[in-house]
Coordinates of C-alpha atoms (C1' of nucleotides) in Angstrom, one line a residue:
Chain A
M1 CA 80.3 146.5 35.0
A2 CA 77.8 148.2 37.6
E3 CA 76.3 150.5 34.6
F4 CA 74.7 147.5 33.0
N5 CA 71.1 146.2 33.1
L6 CA 69.6 143.1 34.6
E7 CA 69.6 141.2 31.4
H8 CA 73.2 141.9 31.2
D9 CA 73.8 140.6 34.7
L10 CA 71.9 137.6 33.9
R11 CA 73.9 136.7 30.9
E12 CA 77.0 137.2 32.7
A13 CA 76.0 134.6 35.2
L14 CA 75.1 132.1 32.3
A15 CA 78.4 133.1 30.7
G16 CA 80.2 131.8 34.1
I17 CA 78.8 128.3 33.0
G18 CA 80.6 128.8 29.6
R19 CA 84.0 130.1 31.0
A20 CA 83.8 127.1 33.5
I21 CA 83.7 124.6 30.6
G22 CA 86.0 126.9 28.6
Q23 CA 89.2 125.2 29.8
P24 CA 90.6 121.9 28.9
H25 CA 91.6 120.9 32.3
R26 CA 88.2 121.7 33.9
L27 CA 86.6 119.5 30.9
R28 CA 88.8 116.8 32.2
L29 CA 87.7 117.2 35.6
L30 CA 84.2 117.1 34.6
E31 CA 84.6 113.9 32.4
L32 CA 86.0 112.4 35.6
L33 CA 83.3 113.6 37.8
A34 CA 80.8 112.4 35.5
Q35 CA 82.1 108.7 36.2
R36 CA 81.8 109.1 40.1
E37 CA 82.7 111.2 43.2
Y38 CA 86.5 111.9 43.5
Y39 CA 88.7 113.3 46.0
V40 CA 91.0 116.4 45.1
E41 CA 94.1 114.3 45.4
Q42 CA 92.5 111.6 43.0
L43 CA 91.4 114.3 40.5
A44 CA 95.0 115.9 40.7
E45 CA 96.4 112.6 39.9
L46 CA 94.1 111.7 37.1
S47 CA 94.3 115.0 35.3
S48 CA 98.1 115.5 35.7
L49 CA 97.5 118.8 37.7
T50 CA 99.2 119.8 41.1
M51 CA 97.0 119.9 44.1
A52 CA 96.8 123.6 44.2
S53 CA 95.9 124.0 40.5
A54 CA 93.3 121.2 40.6
S55 CA 91.7 122.8 43.9
Q56 CA 91.5 126.2 42.1
H57 CA 89.9 124.6 39.0
L58 CA 87.3 122.7 41.3
Q59 CA 86.5 125.9 42.9
H60 CA 85.9 127.6 39.6
L61 CA 83.6 124.7 38.6
R62 CA 82.1 125.0 42.0
R63 CA 81.4 128.9 41.7
A64 CA 79.9 128.1 38.3
G65 CA 77.3 125.7 40.0
L66 CA 78.5 122.5 38.1
I67 CA 80.1 120.6 41.1
T68 CA 79.6 120.4 44.8
V69 CA 81.7 119.4 47.6
R70 CA 81.3 117.5 50.9
R71 CA 83.9 116.8 53.7
D72 CA 85.0 113.2 54.1
G73 CA 87.1 113.0 57.0
R74 CA 90.1 115.2 56.1
Q75 CA 89.4 114.9 52.5
M76 CA 87.2 116.9 50.1
A77 CA 85.0 114.8 47.7
Y78 CA 83.6 116.6 44.8
R79 CA 80.6 115.4 42.5
L80 CA 78.5 117.0 39.7
T81 CA 75.6 119.0 40.9
D82 CA 73.3 118.0 38.1
E83 CA 72.6 115.0 35.8
R84 CA 72.1 117.6 33.1
I85 CA 75.9 118.5 33.0
I86 CA 76.3 115.1 31.1
D87 CA 73.9 116.3 28.6
L88 CA 75.7 119.7 28.3
L89 CA 79.0 118.0 27.6
G90 CA 77.5 115.6 25.1
L91 CA 75.8 118.5 23.3
V92 CA 79.1 120.4 23.2
R93 CA 80.8 117.4 21.8
Q94 CA 78.3 116.8 19.0
I95 CA 78.4 120.7 18.0
A96 CA 82.2 120.7 17.9
R97 CA 82.1 117.5 15.8
S98 CA 80.0 118.6 13.3
Q99 CA 81.1 122.5 13.1
I100 CA 84.8 122.4 14.0
A101 CA 86.9 120.8 11.3
E102 CA 89.9 120.5 13.7
V103 CA 88.0 118.2 16.1
E104 CA 87.1 115.6 13.2
R105 CA 90.8 115.7 12.3
L106 CA 91.9 115.0 16.0
L107 CA 89.2 112.2 16.5
S108 CA 90.6 110.4 13.3
Q109 CA 94.0 110.6 15.1
L110 CA 92.7 109.7 18.4
F111 CA 90.7 106.7 16.9
P112 CA 92.9 105.6 14.0
N113 CA 91.6 102.8 12.0
D114 CA 94.2 100.0 11.5
P115 CA 94.1 99.4 7.6
D116 CA 94.4 95.9 8.1
L117 CA 91.2 95.6 10.1
T118 CA 87.7 96.0 9.2
P119 CA 86.5 99.5 10.8
L120 CA 85.1 99.0 14.4
V121 CA 81.3 99.2 14.6
A122 CA 80.2 101.9 17.0
L123 CA 76.8 101.0 18.6
S124 CA 74.2 103.4 19.6
Q125 CA 72.4 103.3 23.0
A126 CA 69.4 101.8 21.3
E127 CA 71.5 99.3 19.5
L128 CA 73.3 98.1 22.5
V129 CA 70.1 97.8 24.5
Q130 CA 68.8 95.7 21.7
Q131 CA 71.7 93.3 21.7
M132 CA 71.8 93.0 25.4
E133 CA 68.1 92.0 25.4
A134 CA 68.9 89.5 22.8
G135 CA 71.4 88.2 25.3
Q136 CA 74.2 87.5 23.0
V137 CA 76.8 90.1 24.0
T138 CA 79.5 90.5 26.7
L139 CA 80.0 93.8 28.1
L140 CA 83.8 94.8 28.7
D141 CA 84.3 98.0 30.9
V142 CA 87.9 99.5 30.2
R143 CA 87.8 101.9 32.9
P144 CA 89.7 102.0 35.9
G145 CA 88.5 99.5 38.8
A146 CA 87.5 102.5 41.1
E147 CA 85.1 103.9 38.2
F148 CA 83.8 100.5 37.6
E149 CA 82.9 99.9 41.2
A150 CA 81.0 103.0 41.6
G151 CA 78.7 102.0 38.8
H152 CA 78.8 100.2 35.5
L153 CA 76.4 98.4 32.8
P154 CA 74.9 95.5 34.0
G155 CA 76.8 92.2 33.9
A156 CA 79.9 94.0 32.4
I157 CA 83.4 92.7 33.3
N158 CA 86.1 95.1 34.1
L159 CA 89.5 94.8 32.6
S160 CA 91.9 97.6 32.1
L161 CA 94.0 97.8 28.9
A162 CA 97.0 96.3 30.9
E163 CA 95.0 93.5 32.3
L164 CA 93.4 92.7 29.1
E165 CA 96.2 90.8 27.7
Q166 CA 96.3 88.6 30.8
H167 CA 92.9 87.5 30.6
L168 CA 92.0 87.0 26.9
D169 CA 91.1 83.4 28.0
S170 CA 88.0 84.9 29.9
L171 CA 86.5 86.3 26.9
P172 CA 84.3 84.4 24.5
K173 CA 85.4 83.8 20.7
D174 CA 82.1 83.0 19.5
Q175 CA 80.1 85.6 21.1
S176 CA 79.9 89.6 20.3
I177 CA 82.0 91.6 22.8
V178 CA 81.2 95.4 23.2
A179 CA 83.8 97.5 24.9
Y180 CA 82.9 100.9 26.6
C181 CA 84.6 103.3 28.8
R182 CA 84.2 107.0 29.9
G183 CA 82.4 108.4 27.1
P184 CA 82.3 109.2 23.3
Y185 CA 85.9 111.0 23.3
C186 CA 87.7 108.5 25.6
A187 CA 90.1 106.4 23.6
L188 CA 90.3 103.3 26.2
S189 CA 87.5 101.2 24.7
H190 CA 88.8 101.9 21.2
K191 CA 92.3 100.6 22.0
A192 CA 90.8 97.6 23.8
A193 CA 88.5 96.7 20.8
Q194 CA 91.2 97.0 18.2
M195 CA 93.6 94.7 20.2
L196 CA 90.7 92.1 20.6
Q197 CA 89.9 92.6 16.9
A198 CA 93.3 91.9 16.0
R199 CA 93.3 88.7 18.0
G200 CA 90.3 87.5 16.1
Y201 CA 87.4 88.4 18.7
Q202 CA 84.1 89.7 17.4
V203 CA 84.1 93.0 18.9
Q204 CA 82.1 96.2 18.8
R205 CA 82.4 99.6 20.6
F206 CA 79.6 101.5 22.3
E207 CA 79.7 104.9 21.1
D208 CA 79.0 106.6 24.5
G209 CA 80.1 105.7 27.9
F210 CA 78.9 105.0 31.2
P211 CA 77.6 108.4 32.4
E212 CA 75.4 108.8 29.2
W213 CA 73.9 105.3 29.9
K214 CA 73.2 106.2 33.5
R215 CA 71.9 109.6 32.4
A216 CA 69.6 107.8 30.1
G217 CA 67.9 106.1 32.9
L218 CA 69.1 102.7 31.9
P219 CA 69.9 100.0 34.6
I220 CA 73.3 99.9 36.2
E221 CA 75.1 98.0 38.7
T222 CA 77.2 99.0 41.7
L223 CA 79.7 97.2 43.8
Q224 CA 79.6 98.3 47.6
R225 CA 82.8 99.6 49.2
S226 CA 83.5 101.2 52.5
S227 CA 85.3 104.2 51.1
L228 CA 85.7 106.4 48.0
N229 CA 89.4 104.9 47.5
G230 CA 90.0 102.4 45.0
T231 CA 92.4 101.2 42.5
Q232 CA 93.9 103.9 40.4
H233 CA 95.1 103.7 36.9
P234 CA 95.9 106.9 34.8
Chain B
M1 CA 101.1 123.7 24.8
A2 CA 102.6 121.5 22.3
E3 CA 103.9 119.1 24.8
F4 CA 100.3 117.8 25.5
N5 CA 98.4 115.0 24.0
L6 CA 95.7 114.4 21.7
E7 CA 93.0 114.1 24.3
H8 CA 94.0 117.3 25.6
D9 CA 94.1 119.0 22.1
L10 CA 90.6 117.8 21.7
R11 CA 89.4 119.1 25.1
E12 CA 90.9 122.4 24.0
A13 CA 88.8 122.5 20.9
L14 CA 85.7 121.6 23.0
A15 CA 86.8 124.4 25.5
G16 CA 86.6 126.8 22.5
I17 CA 82.9 126.4 22.5
G18 CA 82.6 127.2 26.3
R19 CA 84.7 130.2 26.0
A20 CA 82.8 131.4 23.1
I21 CA 79.6 131.5 25.2
G22 CA 81.5 132.7 28.2
Q23 CA 80.9 136.3 27.6
P24 CA 77.4 138.2 28.2
H25 CA 78.0 140.3 24.8
R26 CA 78.4 137.1 22.9
L27 CA 75.4 135.4 24.6
R28 CA 73.4 138.5 23.6
L29 CA 74.5 137.9 20.0
L30 CA 73.5 134.3 19.9
E31 CA 70.0 135.0 21.3
L32 CA 69.6 137.5 18.4
L33 CA 70.9 135.1 16.0
A34 CA 68.6 132.4 17.4
Q35 CA 65.7 134.7 16.0
R36 CA 67.0 135.3 12.4
E37 CA 69.9 136.2 10.3
Y38 CA 71.4 139.8 11.1
Y39 CA 73.9 142.1 9.6
V40 CA 76.8 143.1 11.7
E41 CA 75.5 146.7 11.9
Q42 CA 72.2 145.6 13.3
L43 CA 73.8 143.2 15.6
A44 CA 75.9 146.0 17.0
E45 CA 73.0 148.4 17.4
L46 CA 70.7 145.6 19.2
S47 CA 73.7 144.7 21.5
S48 CA 75.0 148.2 22.3
L49 CA 78.3 147.4 20.9
T50 CA 80.5 149.4 18.5
M51 CA 81.1 148.0 15.0
A52 CA 84.6 146.8 15.6
S53 CA 83.7 145.1 18.8
A54 CA 80.5 143.5 17.7
S55 CA 82.7 142.3 14.5
Q56 CA 85.3 140.7 16.8
H57 CA 82.8 138.9 19.1
L58 CA 81.1 137.5 15.9
Q59 CA 84.5 136.2 14.6
H60 CA 85.2 134.8 18.1
L61 CA 81.8 132.9 17.6
R62 CA 82.7 131.8 14.2
R63 CA 85.9 130.3 15.1
A64 CA 84.1 128.5 17.6
G65 CA 81.9 127.0 15.1
L66 CA 78.7 128.6 16.3
I67 CA 77.8 130.9 13.8
T68 CA 78.7 131.5 9.8
V69 CA 78.7 134.5 7.4
R70 CA 77.5 135.1 4.0
R71 CA 78.2 138.1 2.2
D72 CA 75.0 140.1 0.8
G73 CA 76.1 143.0 -1.1
R74 CA 78.4 145.0 1.1
Q75 CA 77.1 143.6 4.3
M76 CA 77.8 140.5 6.1
A77 CA 74.8 138.4 7.2
Y78 CA 75.6 136.1 10.0
R79 CA 73.5 133.2 11.3
L80 CA 73.7 130.1 13.5
T81 CA 75.4 127.1 12.1
D82 CA 73.5 124.8 13.9
E83 CA 69.9 124.3 15.5
R84 CA 71.6 122.3 18.4
I85 CA 72.8 125.8 19.5
I86 CA 69.3 126.6 20.6
D87 CA 69.5 123.4 22.7
L88 CA 72.9 124.4 24.1
L89 CA 71.6 127.7 25.3
G90 CA 68.6 126.3 26.8
L91 CA 70.4 123.6 28.7
V92 CA 72.9 126.4 30.1
R93 CA 70.0 128.3 31.2
Q94 CA 68.1 125.5 32.9
I95 CA 71.5 124.4 34.9
A96 CA 72.2 128.0 35.8
R97 CA 68.6 128.6 37.1
S98 CA 68.7 125.5 39.4
Q99 CA 72.4 125.7 40.4
I100 CA 73.2 129.3 40.8
A101 CA 71.1 131.2 43.5
E102 CA 72.3 134.5 41.7
V103 CA 70.4 133.6 38.7
E104 CA 67.1 133.1 40.6
R105 CA 67.5 136.2 42.5
L106 CA 68.0 138.0 39.1
L107 CA 65.1 136.4 37.5
S108 CA 62.7 137.6 40.1
Q109 CA 63.9 141.1 39.6
L110 CA 63.8 140.8 35.9
F111 CA 60.2 139.3 36.1
P112 CA 58.8 141.1 39.2
N113 CA 55.4 140.0 40.3
D114 CA 52.9 142.7 40.7
P115 CA 51.5 142.3 44.3
D116 CA 48.1 143.4 43.1
L117 CA 47.7 141.0 40.4
T118 CA 47.6 137.1 40.3
P119 CA 51.0 135.8 39.1
L120 CA 51.3 135.2 35.4
V121 CA 50.8 131.6 34.1
A122 CA 53.8 130.3 32.1
L123 CA 52.8 127.9 29.4
S124 CA 54.9 125.0 28.5
Q125 CA 55.3 124.0 25.0
A126 CA 52.9 121.2 25.3
E127 CA 50.3 123.3 26.9
L128 CA 50.5 125.8 24.3
V129 CA 50.1 123.4 21.5
Q130 CA 47.0 122.2 23.4
Q131 CA 45.5 125.3 23.7
M132 CA 46.2 126.3 20.2
E133 CA 44.5 123.0 19.0
A134 CA 41.4 123.9 21.0
G135 CA 41.3 127.2 19.1
Q136 CA 40.7 129.3 22.0
V137 CA 43.8 131.4 22.1
T138 CA 45.3 134.8 20.5
L139 CA 49.0 134.6 20.2
L140 CA 50.7 137.8 20.8
D141 CA 54.5 138.2 19.4
V142 CA 56.2 141.0 21.3
R143 CA 59.4 140.9 19.3
P144 CA 60.6 143.6 16.8
G145 CA 59.0 143.5 13.6
A146 CA 62.1 142.2 11.6
E147 CA 62.1 139.1 13.9
F148 CA 58.5 138.6 13.5
E149 CA 58.6 138.7 9.7
A150 CA 61.5 136.2 9.6
G151 CA 59.3 133.7 11.6
H152 CA 56.8 133.5 14.2
L153 CA 54.1 131.1 15.7
P154 CA 51.1 130.4 13.3
G155 CA 48.5 133.1 13.5
A156 CA 50.4 135.4 15.9
I157 CA 49.8 138.9 15.9
N158 CA 52.9 141.3 16.3
L159 CA 52.5 144.3 18.6
S160 CA 55.8 145.9 20.2
L161 CA 55.3 147.2 23.7
A162 CA 55.0 150.6 22.6
E163 CA 52.4 149.6 20.0
L164 CA 50.5 147.5 22.3
E165 CA 48.8 150.4 24.3
Q166 CA 47.6 152.0 21.0
H167 CA 45.9 148.7 19.7
L168 CA 44.3 147.3 22.8
D169 CA 41.0 147.3 21.0
S170 CA 42.4 144.5 18.5
L171 CA 42.7 142.3 21.4
P172 CA 39.8 139.9 22.6
K173 CA 38.8 140.6 26.2
D174 CA 36.7 137.1 26.2
Q175 CA 39.5 134.9 24.9
S176 CA 42.9 133.9 26.5
I177 CA 46.0 135.8 25.1
V178 CA 49.4 134.1 25.1
A179 CA 52.4 136.4 24.8
Y180 CA 55.8 135.2 23.7
C181 CA 59.2 136.6 22.7
R182 CA 62.6 135.8 22.1
G183 CA 63.0 133.2 24.7
P184 CA 62.8 132.0 28.4
Y185 CA 64.9 134.9 29.8
C186 CA 63.4 137.7 27.5
A187 CA 61.4 140.3 29.5
L188 CA 59.3 141.7 26.7
S189 CA 56.4 139.1 26.8
H190 CA 56.3 139.3 30.7
K191 CA 55.9 143.1 30.6
A192 CA 53.3 142.9 27.9
A193 CA 51.4 140.3 29.8
Q194 CA 51.3 142.2 33.0
M195 CA 50.2 145.3 31.4
L196 CA 47.3 143.6 29.5
Q197 CA 46.4 141.7 32.9
A198 CA 46.1 145.0 34.8
R199 CA 43.9 146.2 32.1
G200 CA 41.5 143.1 32.6
Y201 CA 42.5 140.8 29.9
Q202 CA 42.9 137.0 30.3
V203 CA 46.6 136.6 29.6
Q204 CA 49.3 133.8 29.9
R205 CA 53.0 133.7 29.0
F206 CA 54.6 131.0 26.9
E207 CA 57.7 130.1 28.9
D208 CA 59.9 129.5 26.0
G209 CA 60.3 131.9 22.9
F210 CA 60.3 131.5 19.0
P211 CA 63.7 129.8 18.6
E212 CA 62.7 127.0 21.0
W213 CA 59.2 126.6 19.3
K214 CA 61.0 126.2 15.9
R215 CA 63.7 124.1 17.1
A216 CA 61.0 121.5 18.3
G217 CA 59.9 121.3 14.8
L218 CA 56.6 123.0 15.7
P219 CA 55.0 124.8 12.6
I220 CA 56.0 128.5 12.0
E221 CA 54.8 131.2 9.5
T222 CA 57.0 133.6 7.6
L223 CA 56.3 137.0 5.9
Q224 CA 58.4 137.3 2.6
R225 CA 60.7 140.3 2.3
S226 CA 63.1 141.2 -0.5
S227 CA 65.9 142.1 1.9
L228 CA 67.1 141.4 5.4
N229 CA 66.4 144.9 6.5
G230 CA 63.4 145.6 8.5
T231 CA 61.9 147.8 11.2
Q232 CA 64.3 147.8 14.3
H233 CA 63.3 148.4 17.9
P234 CA 65.7 148.0 20.9
Chain C
dA1 C1' 87.8 154.8 -12.4
dT2 C1' 86.3 156.9 -8.1
dA3 C1' 83.5 157.8 -3.9
dA4 C1' 80.9 155.9 -0.6
dC5 C1' 80.1 152.4 2.5
dA6 C1' 80.0 147.9 5.7
dT7 C1' 83.1 145.4 7.7
dT8 C1' 87.5 143.7 9.4
dC9 C1' 92.4 144.3 10.7
dA10 C1' 96.3 146.1 13.6
dA11 C1' 97.8 148.2 17.5
dT12 C1' 97.5 149.6 22.0
dT13 C1' 95.7 149.4 26.9
dA14 C1' 93.3 147.4 30.7
dA15 C1' 91.4 143.5 32.8
dA16 C1' 90.8 138.6 33.9
dT17 C1' 92.8 134.0 33.9
dA18 C1' 96.2 130.1 34.8
dG19 C1' 100.1 128.3 37.0
dT20 C1' 103.5 128.2 40.8
dT21 C1' 105.2 128.5 45.4
dG22 C1' 105.0 128.5 50.2
dA23 C1' 102.0 129.8 54.1
dA24 C1' 97.3 128.9 56.6
dT25 C1' 93.3 126.3 57.9
dG26 C1' 90.7 122.3 59.6
dT27 C1' 90.7 117.4 60.5
dT28 C1' 92.1 113.0 62.3
dA29 C1' 95.3 109.8 64.7
dT30 C1' 98.5 109.7 68.4
Chain D
dA1 C1' 97.6 118.8 73.2
dT2 C1' 100.3 117.8 69.2
dA3 C1' 101.7 116.1 64.9
dA4 C1' 100.5 114.5 60.2
dC5 C1' 97.9 115.3 56.5
dA6 C1' 94.5 117.0 52.7
dT7 C1' 93.2 121.1 51.0
dT8 C1' 92.7 125.8 50.4
dC9 C1' 94.5 130.8 50.4
dA10 C1' 97.6 134.4 49.3
dA11 C1' 100.7 136.5 46.5
dC12 C1' 103.2 136.8 42.3
dT13 C1' 104.1 136.1 36.9
dA14 C1' 103.0 135.0 32.5
dT15 C1' 99.4 134.6 29.3
dT16 C1' 94.9 135.3 27.2
dT17 C1' 91.0 138.3 26.5
dA18 C1' 88.2 142.7 25.8
dA19 C1' 87.5 147.4 24.4
dT20 C1' 89.0 151.4 21.7
dT21 C1' 91.1 153.8 17.9
dG22 C1' 92.3 154.5 13.4
dA23 C1' 93.8 152.3 9.1
dA24 C1' 92.9 148.8 5.6
dT25 C1' 89.8 145.8 2.5
dG26 C1' 86.4 144.8 -0.8
dT27 C1' 82.0 145.9 -2.6
dT28 C1' 78.5 148.9 -4.9
dA29 C1' 76.7 152.9 -7.0
dT30 C1' 78.2 157.0 -9.7

DNA sequence: ATAACATTCAATTAAATAGTTGAATGTTAT
DNA sequence: ATAACATTCAACTATTTAATTGAATGTTAT
């Protein structure tokens, strides 16, 4: 390794970023950290990893320059170093979707179309902004409460899939509902939208998620909290 | 591996792209393929790999959906599947540069500033377009002839570093020269620019390279050739 | 048909990576 | 000070990846 030249060393450093995003568990961690800062314990829980394993993956991501840590009491809070990492993940998703047949196949399984219903409409960012400006839309955030509290689309209401069935009456039947969640490959909003559609609601799905919205510089709302802890759903 | 869920499988497929760009030799191959279509033999030569090794790396990139092959006689010609791969590499470079200290250190070694000269000006795409429209600029493409022939900036002249010293008289002393090469981390244009600057030319460097220019949809010129073969410089 | 050639495949070895377990570190609360 | 706790480290095993060598494949030119 030492006998190579500067350009090779430079590519070796760039390749480190590739390797960092080259593992499904680490992609999961990055998706979570794209929503908000999280403690190791929470990340381990949400990504079904042991603490030691999560810690090691987080350090791998840190060495690649994708995340940083700060100490908060006796816990370590990780977050993305850079908003451009949202763009990076988005670009990888786009390339994968158009160039890897397996991805398209998995997506159609993950987002199955109920044959009895009309296929869900996926709204682009621009279309959603337009509908919001027109004022005739209810935004439904299907992410865990902790992520909603850390930041959400203006005026959105937060109901998990489980809560949704209990609070159907708080949703308008005569107005369009737009569901969103963590990002384009997060199934939560799709499930929520299908359930609502089957019950006769006018529902659409935002094709991106909160991180992409925020990254685009569009307005967001936050609920203040004293600590990082918050309700956790899987 | 079979006991995991759809979302994990999807992330596994996305991670494949990460692993594909997670190796310095493969990044080199992608940089070359961002310039033009190339045969395996040429890629092996240009990246200092054995044929077998180059072939295996190329197949790795192909499985990840980043490149495709076509047969041309008894040779196999590889090319990028997707223009967005230029964006992906650019984004990785940007993130690496701002988040990995080692990268900044390596760059200052790769692009050393001669203490006797004023530091080279790096022109952005927009600035270069502006200067070209004003008409007072000579474009110098320092890449190998084969890459120049496959596509270059409008009106550019092609001189390799070696040729440059022989043809100094074909360059104007009273007008600004802008040198460019393969991309932001390619040292050719920097070396050329420093050499010219030391000889009293008014010289600037385009901060991107041909692939980024083409990717931005800006006009390019091509020299027609009957075959893929062409002059090869390392 | 056959020889020459470019590339890929198969088999091997060496190196890097991921997951597991239990001990070590550093902080907070008592 | 000491105990409790969150996280990291160290050591180990299993898996994956990279490079090398030589054989196999498929195309072109004779």
